[in-house]
CSV table of C-alpha atoms in Angstrom, one decimal:
chain,number,residue,atom,x,y,z
C,1,MET,CA,0.0,0.0,0.0
C,2,VAL,CA,1.3,3.4,-0.9
C,3,VAL,CA,0.7,6.3,1.5
C,4,CYS,CA,1.2,10.0,0.6
C,5,PRO,CA,4.3,11.3,2.2
C,6,LYS,CA,2.9,14.8,2.6
C,7,CYS,CA,-0.5,14.2,4.2
C,8,GLY,CA,-0.6,10.5,5.0
C,9,SER,CA,-3.6,9.7,3.0
C,10,GLN,CA,-4.1,6.2,1.5
C,11,MET,CA,-6.0,7.7,-1.6
C,12,VAL,CA,-3.0,7.4,-3.9
C,13,ALA,CA,-3.0,6.7,-7.5
C,14,GLN,CA,-0.3,5.8,-10.0
C,15,ILE,CA,0.5,8.4,-12.7
C,16,LEU,CA,0.1,7.4,-16.4
C,17,TYR,CA,2.1,9.0,-19.1
C,18,GLY,CA,1.3,8.9,-22.9
C,19,PHE,CA,-1.3,9.9,-25.3
C,20,LEU,CA,-5.0,9.9,-24.2
C,21,THR,CA,-7.3,7.3,-25.8
C,22,TYR,CA,-10.9,6.4,-25.1
C,23,GLU,CA,-9.7,3.3,-23.1
C,24,THR,CA,-7.3,5.4,-21.0
C,25,LEU,CA,-10.1,8.0,-20.3
C,26,LYS,CA,-12.3,5.3,-19.0
C,27,ILE,CA,-9.4,4.1,-16.7
C,28,LEU,CA,-8.9,7.6,-15.5
C,29,ARG,CA,-12.5,8.1,-14.6
C,30,GLN,CA,-12.1,5.2,-12.1
C,31,ARG,CA,-9.6,7.3,-10.0
C,32,LYS,CA,-7.1,4.4,-10.0
C,33,TYR,CA,-4.6,6.5,-12.1
C,34,ILE,CA,-3.7,10.2,-12.7
C,35,PHE,CA,-2.8,11.5,-16.1
C,36,GLY,CA,0.7,12.8,-16.1
C,37,GLY,CA,1.1,14.2,-19.6
C,38,CYS,CA,2.0,12.9,-23.1
C,39,ILE,CA,5.7,11.8,-23.3
C,40,PRO,CA,8.5,12.7,-20.9
C,41,ILE,CA,11.1,14.8,-23.0
C,42,ASP,CA,14.4,14.3,-21.3
C,43,ASN,CA,16.0,12.2,-18.5
C,44,THR,CA,14.3,14.0,-15.7
C,45,ILE,CA,12.8,12.0,-13.0
C,46,TYR,CA,9.0,12.2,-13.2
C,47,PRO,CA,6.5,11.6,-10.4
C,48,ASP,CA,5.3,7.9,-10.1
C,49,TYR,CA,2.4,8.5,-7.7
C,50,GLY,CA,-0.2,11.3,-6.9
C,51,CYS,CA,-2.4,11.9,-3.9
C,52,LEU,CA,-6.0,12.3,-4.6
C,53,ASP,CA,-6.7,14.2,-1.4
C,54,CYS,CA,-4.0,16.8,-1.4
C,55,GLY,CA,-2.7,16.7,-4.9
C,56,TYR,CA,1.0,16.1,-4.0
C,57,ARG,CA,3.0,14.2,-6.6
C,58,TRP,CA,6.2,12.3,-6.0
C,59,ALA,CA,8.8,9.9,-7.4
C,60,LYS,CA,10.2,7.0,-5.4
C,61,GLU,CA,13.7,8.0,-6.3
C,62,LEU,CA,13.3,11.5,-4.8
C,63,LEU,CA,11.9,10.3,-1.4
C,64,PRO,CA,14.3,10.3,1.6
C,65,ALA,CA,15.0,6.8,2.9
C,66,THR,CA,13.1,7.5,6.1
C,67,LYS,CA,9.8,7.6,4.1
C,68,ILE,CA,10.3,4.3,2.4
C,69,ILE,CA,9.0,1.2,4.3
C,70,LYS,CA,9.7,-2.3,2.7
C,71,ILE,CA,7.7,-5.3,3.6
C,72,ARG,CA,9.1,-8.7,2.7
C,73,TYR,CA,7.1,-11.9,2.3
C,74,LYS,CA,8.3,-15.4,2.6
C,75,VAL,CA,6.5,-18.1,0.8
C,76,ILE,CA,6.7,-21.6,2.1
C,77,GLU,CA,5.4,-24.6,0.0
C,78,ASN,CA,4.1,-27.5,2.1
C,79,GLY,CA,2.9,-30.0,-0.5
C,80,PRO,CA,-0.3,-28.9,-2.0
C,81,CYS,CA,-0.5,-25.9,0.4
C,82,THR,CA,1.3,-22.5,0.3
C,83,PHE,CA,1.8,-20.4,3.4
C,84,ASP,CA,2.5,-16.6,3.1
C,85,MET,CA,4.5,-15.2,6.0
C,86,ARG,CA,5.5,-11.6,6.7
C-alpha cells in the first residue's frame, strides 16, 4: 500500500504517461490512475504517484530513505498448500 508522504492519505494513484485514448479516459474516471502528460522529454525523474486528497505528486527515487518502508514476504510450500508469512 502506498501512502502520501505529505498528508498521510491512502488515496494514492499511479501516474500514467502517454497519449490519451478512449480506453485510458475510462481508466482515469475510475480514479485508480492520474494522467501525467504525453511523453517525458528528457531524462528528468517524473512523479510515479499522486495523492487524490492533497494533490501532491512524487517519485520514489526522490523520497528520503526514512519515508520508504519495505515489507518482505516469505512463501513456504508445504505439499499442496502454500503459506505466506510476513
